[in-house]
mmCIF file of C-alpha atoms in Angstrom:
data_model
loop_
_atom_site.group_PDB
_atom_site.id
_atom_site.type_symbol
_atom_site.label_atom_id
_atom_site.label_comp_id
_atom_site.label_asym_id
_atom_site.label_seq_id
_atom_site.Cartn_x
_atom_site.Cartn_y
_atom_site.Cartn_z
ATOM 1 C CA MET A 1 -4.916 51.221 -18.786
ATOM 2 C CA LEU A 2 -3.737 51.839 -15.215
ATOM 3 C CA ARG A 3 -5.056 55.375 -15.392
ATOM 4 C CA SER A 4 -8.546 54.078 -16.223
ATOM 5 C CA ILE A 5 -8.397 51.519 -13.402
ATOM 6 C CA ILE A 6 -7.430 54.188 -10.887
ATOM 7 C CA GLU A 7 -10.142 56.487 -12.195
ATOM 8 C CA LYS A 8 -12.747 53.695 -11.889
ATOM 9 C CA LEU A 9 -11.669 53.046 -8.311
ATOM 10 C CA LYS A 10 -12.015 56.769 -7.666
ATOM 11 C CA VAL A 11 -8.756 56.995 -5.736
ATOM 12 C CA ARG A 12 -8.483 60.603 -4.644
ATOM 13 C CA ARG A 13 -4.947 61.900 -4.302
ATOM 14 C CA ASN A 14 -3.754 64.613 -1.979
ATOM 15 C CA GLU A 15 -2.801 67.936 -3.497
ATOM 16 C CA GLY A 16 0.514 67.831 -5.338
ATOM 17 C CA VAL A 17 0.469 64.050 -5.850
ATOM 18 C CA SER A 18 0.466 63.149 -9.520
ATOM 19 C CA LEU A 19 -0.769 59.962 -11.120
ATOM 20 C CA ALA A 20 2.877 59.031 -11.758
ATOM 21 C CA ASN A 21 3.567 59.368 -8.029
ATOM 22 C CA LEU A 22 0.688 57.037 -7.218
ATOM 23 C CA LEU A 23 1.739 54.496 -9.852
ATOM 24 C CA THR A 24 5.279 54.539 -8.478
ATOM 25 C CA PHE A 25 3.865 53.783 -5.037
ATOM 26 C CA TYR A 26 1.912 50.855 -6.511
ATOM 27 C CA PHE A 27 5.161 49.626 -8.093
ATOM 28 C CA LEU A 28 6.858 49.894 -4.697
ATOM 29 C CA THR A 29 4.216 47.778 -3.004
ATOM 30 C CA PHE A 30 3.686 45.280 -5.842
ATOM 31 C CA PHE A 31 7.370 44.427 -6.151
ATOM 32 C CA GLY A 32 8.558 45.392 -2.677
ATOM 33 C CA LEU A 33 6.359 43.092 -0.615
ATOM 34 C CA PRO A 34 7.251 39.821 -2.372
ATOM 35 C CA LEU A 35 10.923 40.732 -2.478
ATOM 36 C CA MET A 36 11.001 41.505 1.230
ATOM 37 C CA PHE A 37 9.723 38.066 2.191
ATOM 38 C CA PHE A 38 11.745 36.058 -0.317
ATOM 39 C CA VAL A 39 14.643 35.504 2.108
ATOM 40 C CA SER A 40 12.425 34.101 4.840
ATOM 41 C CA ALA A 41 10.497 31.939 2.397
ATOM 42 C CA SER A 42 13.618 30.480 0.783
ATOM 43 C CA GLN A 43 15.721 30.199 3.929
ATOM 44 C CA ASP A 44 15.333 26.421 4.402
ATOM 45 C CA PHE A 45 16.225 25.770 0.768
ATOM 46 C CA PHE A 46 19.242 28.057 1.029
ATOM 47 C CA LEU A 47 20.538 26.471 4.243
ATOM 48 C CA THR A 48 20.120 22.957 2.831
ATOM 49 C CA THR A 49 21.312 23.489 -0.734
ATOM 50 C CA PHE A 50 24.028 26.113 -0.475
ATOM 51 C CA MET A 51 25.261 25.866 3.110
ATOM 52 C CA LYS A 52 24.812 22.066 3.457
ATOM 53 C CA ILE A 53 23.399 22.413 6.990
ATOM 54 C CA PRO A 54 21.575 19.291 8.184
ATOM 55 C CA SER A 55 17.841 19.648 8.749
ATOM 56 C CA ALA A 56 18.247 18.960 12.464
ATOM 57 C CA ASP A 57 20.450 22.063 12.877
ATOM 58 C CA GLN A 58 18.476 24.430 10.665
ATOM 59 C CA GLY A 59 16.080 25.540 13.392
ATOM 60 C CA GLN A 60 18.918 27.028 15.399
ATOM 61 C CA TYR A 61 20.338 28.913 12.420
ATOM 62 C CA SER A 62 16.908 30.036 11.243
ATOM 63 C CA GLY A 63 16.154 31.453 14.672
ATOM 64 C CA TRP A 64 19.444 33.336 14.757
ATOM 65 C CA LEU A 65 18.908 34.665 11.244
ATOM 66 C CA GLU A 66 15.396 35.878 12.024
ATOM 67 C CA SER A 67 16.598 37.498 15.257
ATOM 68 C CA THR A 68 19.343 39.246 13.312
ATOM 69 C CA ARG A 69 16.815 40.339 10.709
ATOM 70 C CA GLU A 70 14.474 41.794 13.326
ATOM 71 C CA PHE A 71 17.286 43.601 15.144
ATOM 72 C CA VAL A 72 18.525 45.172 11.896
ATOM 73 C CA ILE A 73 14.990 46.162 10.869
ATOM 74 C CA LEU A 74 14.313 47.851 14.216
ATOM 75 C CA PHE A 75 17.528 49.829 14.010
ATOM 76 C CA VAL A 76 17.394 50.719 10.304
ATOM 77 C CA ILE A 77 13.705 51.659 10.212
ATOM 78 C CA LEU A 78 14.425 54.343 12.804
ATOM 79 C CA LEU A 79 17.321 55.698 10.741
ATOM 80 C CA ALA A 80 15.337 55.439 7.507
ATOM 81 C CA GLY A 81 12.449 57.415 8.982
ATOM 82 C CA ILE A 82 14.708 60.185 10.219
ATOM 83 C CA THR A 83 16.682 60.281 6.983
ATOM 84 C CA ALA A 84 13.537 60.255 4.824
ATOM 85 C CA ASP A 85 12.466 63.540 6.342
ATOM 86 C CA ARG A 86 15.755 65.061 5.187
ATOM 87 C CA ILE A 87 16.449 63.494 1.801
ATOM 88 C CA GLY A 88 13.043 62.228 0.701
ATOM 89 C CA ARG A 89 10.958 59.101 0.810
ATOM 90 C CA LYS A 90 11.637 58.091 -2.786
ATOM 91 C CA THR A 91 15.376 58.111 -2.181
ATOM 92 C CA ILE A 92 15.037 55.861 0.867
ATOM 93 C CA ALA A 93 12.753 53.475 -1.051
ATOM 94 C CA ILE A 94 15.315 53.282 -3.883
ATOM 95 C CA ILE A 95 18.084 52.653 -1.362
ATOM 96 C CA GLY A 96 15.918 49.871 0.066
ATOM 97 C CA PHE A 97 15.599 48.177 -3.328
ATOM 98 C CA ILE A 98 19.346 48.507 -3.887
ATOM 99 C CA LEU A 99 20.128 46.970 -0.487
ATOM 100 C CA LEU A 100 17.710 44.106 -1.170
ATOM 101 C CA ALA A 101 19.326 43.508 -4.560
ATOM 102 C CA VAL A 102 22.829 43.510 -3.079
ATOM 103 C CA GLY A 103 21.817 41.170 -0.263
ATOM 104 C CA TYR A 104 20.052 38.767 -2.630
ATOM 105 C CA PHE A 105 22.915 38.865 -5.119
ATOM 106 C CA LEU A 106 25.458 37.977 -2.438
ATOM 107 C CA PHE A 107 23.522 35.110 -0.814
ATOM 108 C CA PRO A 108 24.660 32.357 -3.208
ATOM 109 C CA PHE A 109 28.287 33.411 -2.716
ATOM 110 C CA ALA A 110 28.212 32.917 1.057
ATOM 111 C CA GLN A 111 30.970 30.552 2.164
ATOM 112 C CA SER A 112 30.370 30.663 5.912
ATOM 113 C CA ILE A 113 27.617 31.289 8.440
ATOM 114 C CA PRO A 114 28.966 34.764 9.361
ATOM 115 C CA GLN A 115 28.726 35.741 5.693
ATOM 116 C CA VAL A 116 25.138 34.488 5.598
ATOM 117 C CA PHE A 117 24.387 36.693 8.607
ATOM 118 C CA ALA A 118 26.036 39.704 6.957
ATOM 119 C CA PHE A 119 24.161 39.238 3.672
ATOM 120 C CA HIS A 120 20.927 38.637 5.581
ATOM 121 C CA ALA A 121 21.509 41.897 7.476
ATOM 122 C CA ILE A 122 22.021 43.800 4.206
ATOM 123 C CA ALA A 123 18.731 42.455 2.833
ATOM 124 C CA ALA A 124 17.009 43.239 6.140
ATOM 125 C CA ALA A 125 18.207 46.847 5.929
ATOM 126 C CA GLY A 126 16.608 47.091 2.494
ATOM 127 C CA ASN A 127 13.473 45.502 3.898
ATOM 128 C CA ALA A 128 13.312 48.141 6.624
ATOM 129 C CA CYS A 129 13.708 50.996 4.150
ATOM 130 C CA ILE A 130 10.944 49.703 1.891
ATOM 131 C CA THR A 131 8.564 48.890 4.746
ATOM 132 C CA GLY A 132 8.973 52.274 6.365
ATOM 133 C CA MET A 133 8.490 54.169 3.139
ATOM 134 C CA MET A 134 5.430 52.185 2.053
ATOM 135 C CA SER A 135 3.503 53.139 5.162
ATOM 136 C CA THR A 136 4.719 56.732 5.050
ATOM 137 C CA ILE A 137 4.027 57.269 1.360
ATOM 138 C CA ILE A 138 0.467 55.937 1.524
ATOM 139 C CA ALA A 139 -0.241 58.380 4.326
ATOM 140 C CA ASP A 140 1.066 61.229 2.158
ATOM 141 C CA TYR A 141 -0.490 60.296 -1.179
ATOM 142 C CA VAL A 142 -4.179 59.509 -0.801
ATOM 143 C CA PHE A 143 -7.099 60.542 1.358
ATOM 144 C CA ASP A 144 -7.728 58.434 4.456
ATOM 145 C CA GLN A 145 -11.014 57.098 3.044
ATOM 146 C CA ASP A 146 -9.278 55.853 -0.151
ATOM 147 C CA ARG A 147 -6.263 54.057 1.361
ATOM 148 C CA GLY A 148 -7.709 50.579 0.891
ATOM 149 C CA LYS A 149 -8.198 51.127 -2.822
#
């Protein structure tokens, strides 16, 4: 079914890129994007329900968490890009999913704000790996004219 959809869209792949490679990239984007933004979307619920932080104080913690997230992403995306050239883009993308899973798994077990920051940083590192590899892989896999398909 997916093969026929891709053929109808006339997505032209670069030489050496199989249909399985392209479908794996679609998997990466379809599941990677929602997972990357889950932490930010559920942050208020998490701070209220699990950490019992009053609503009046959540803005301060949310700002610190987002700043931590951005700092980690900036640092890790640089390392992920350099490492991807040596060990491969697929490996970095898989590491990204593993880091996201570990970070998400640990969130409910956080007992203190420093633990929340640490678990948030782990998930942010996974976010950086996935983000960097999505943009790199699309540049490698399909012709420029077919990237929007």
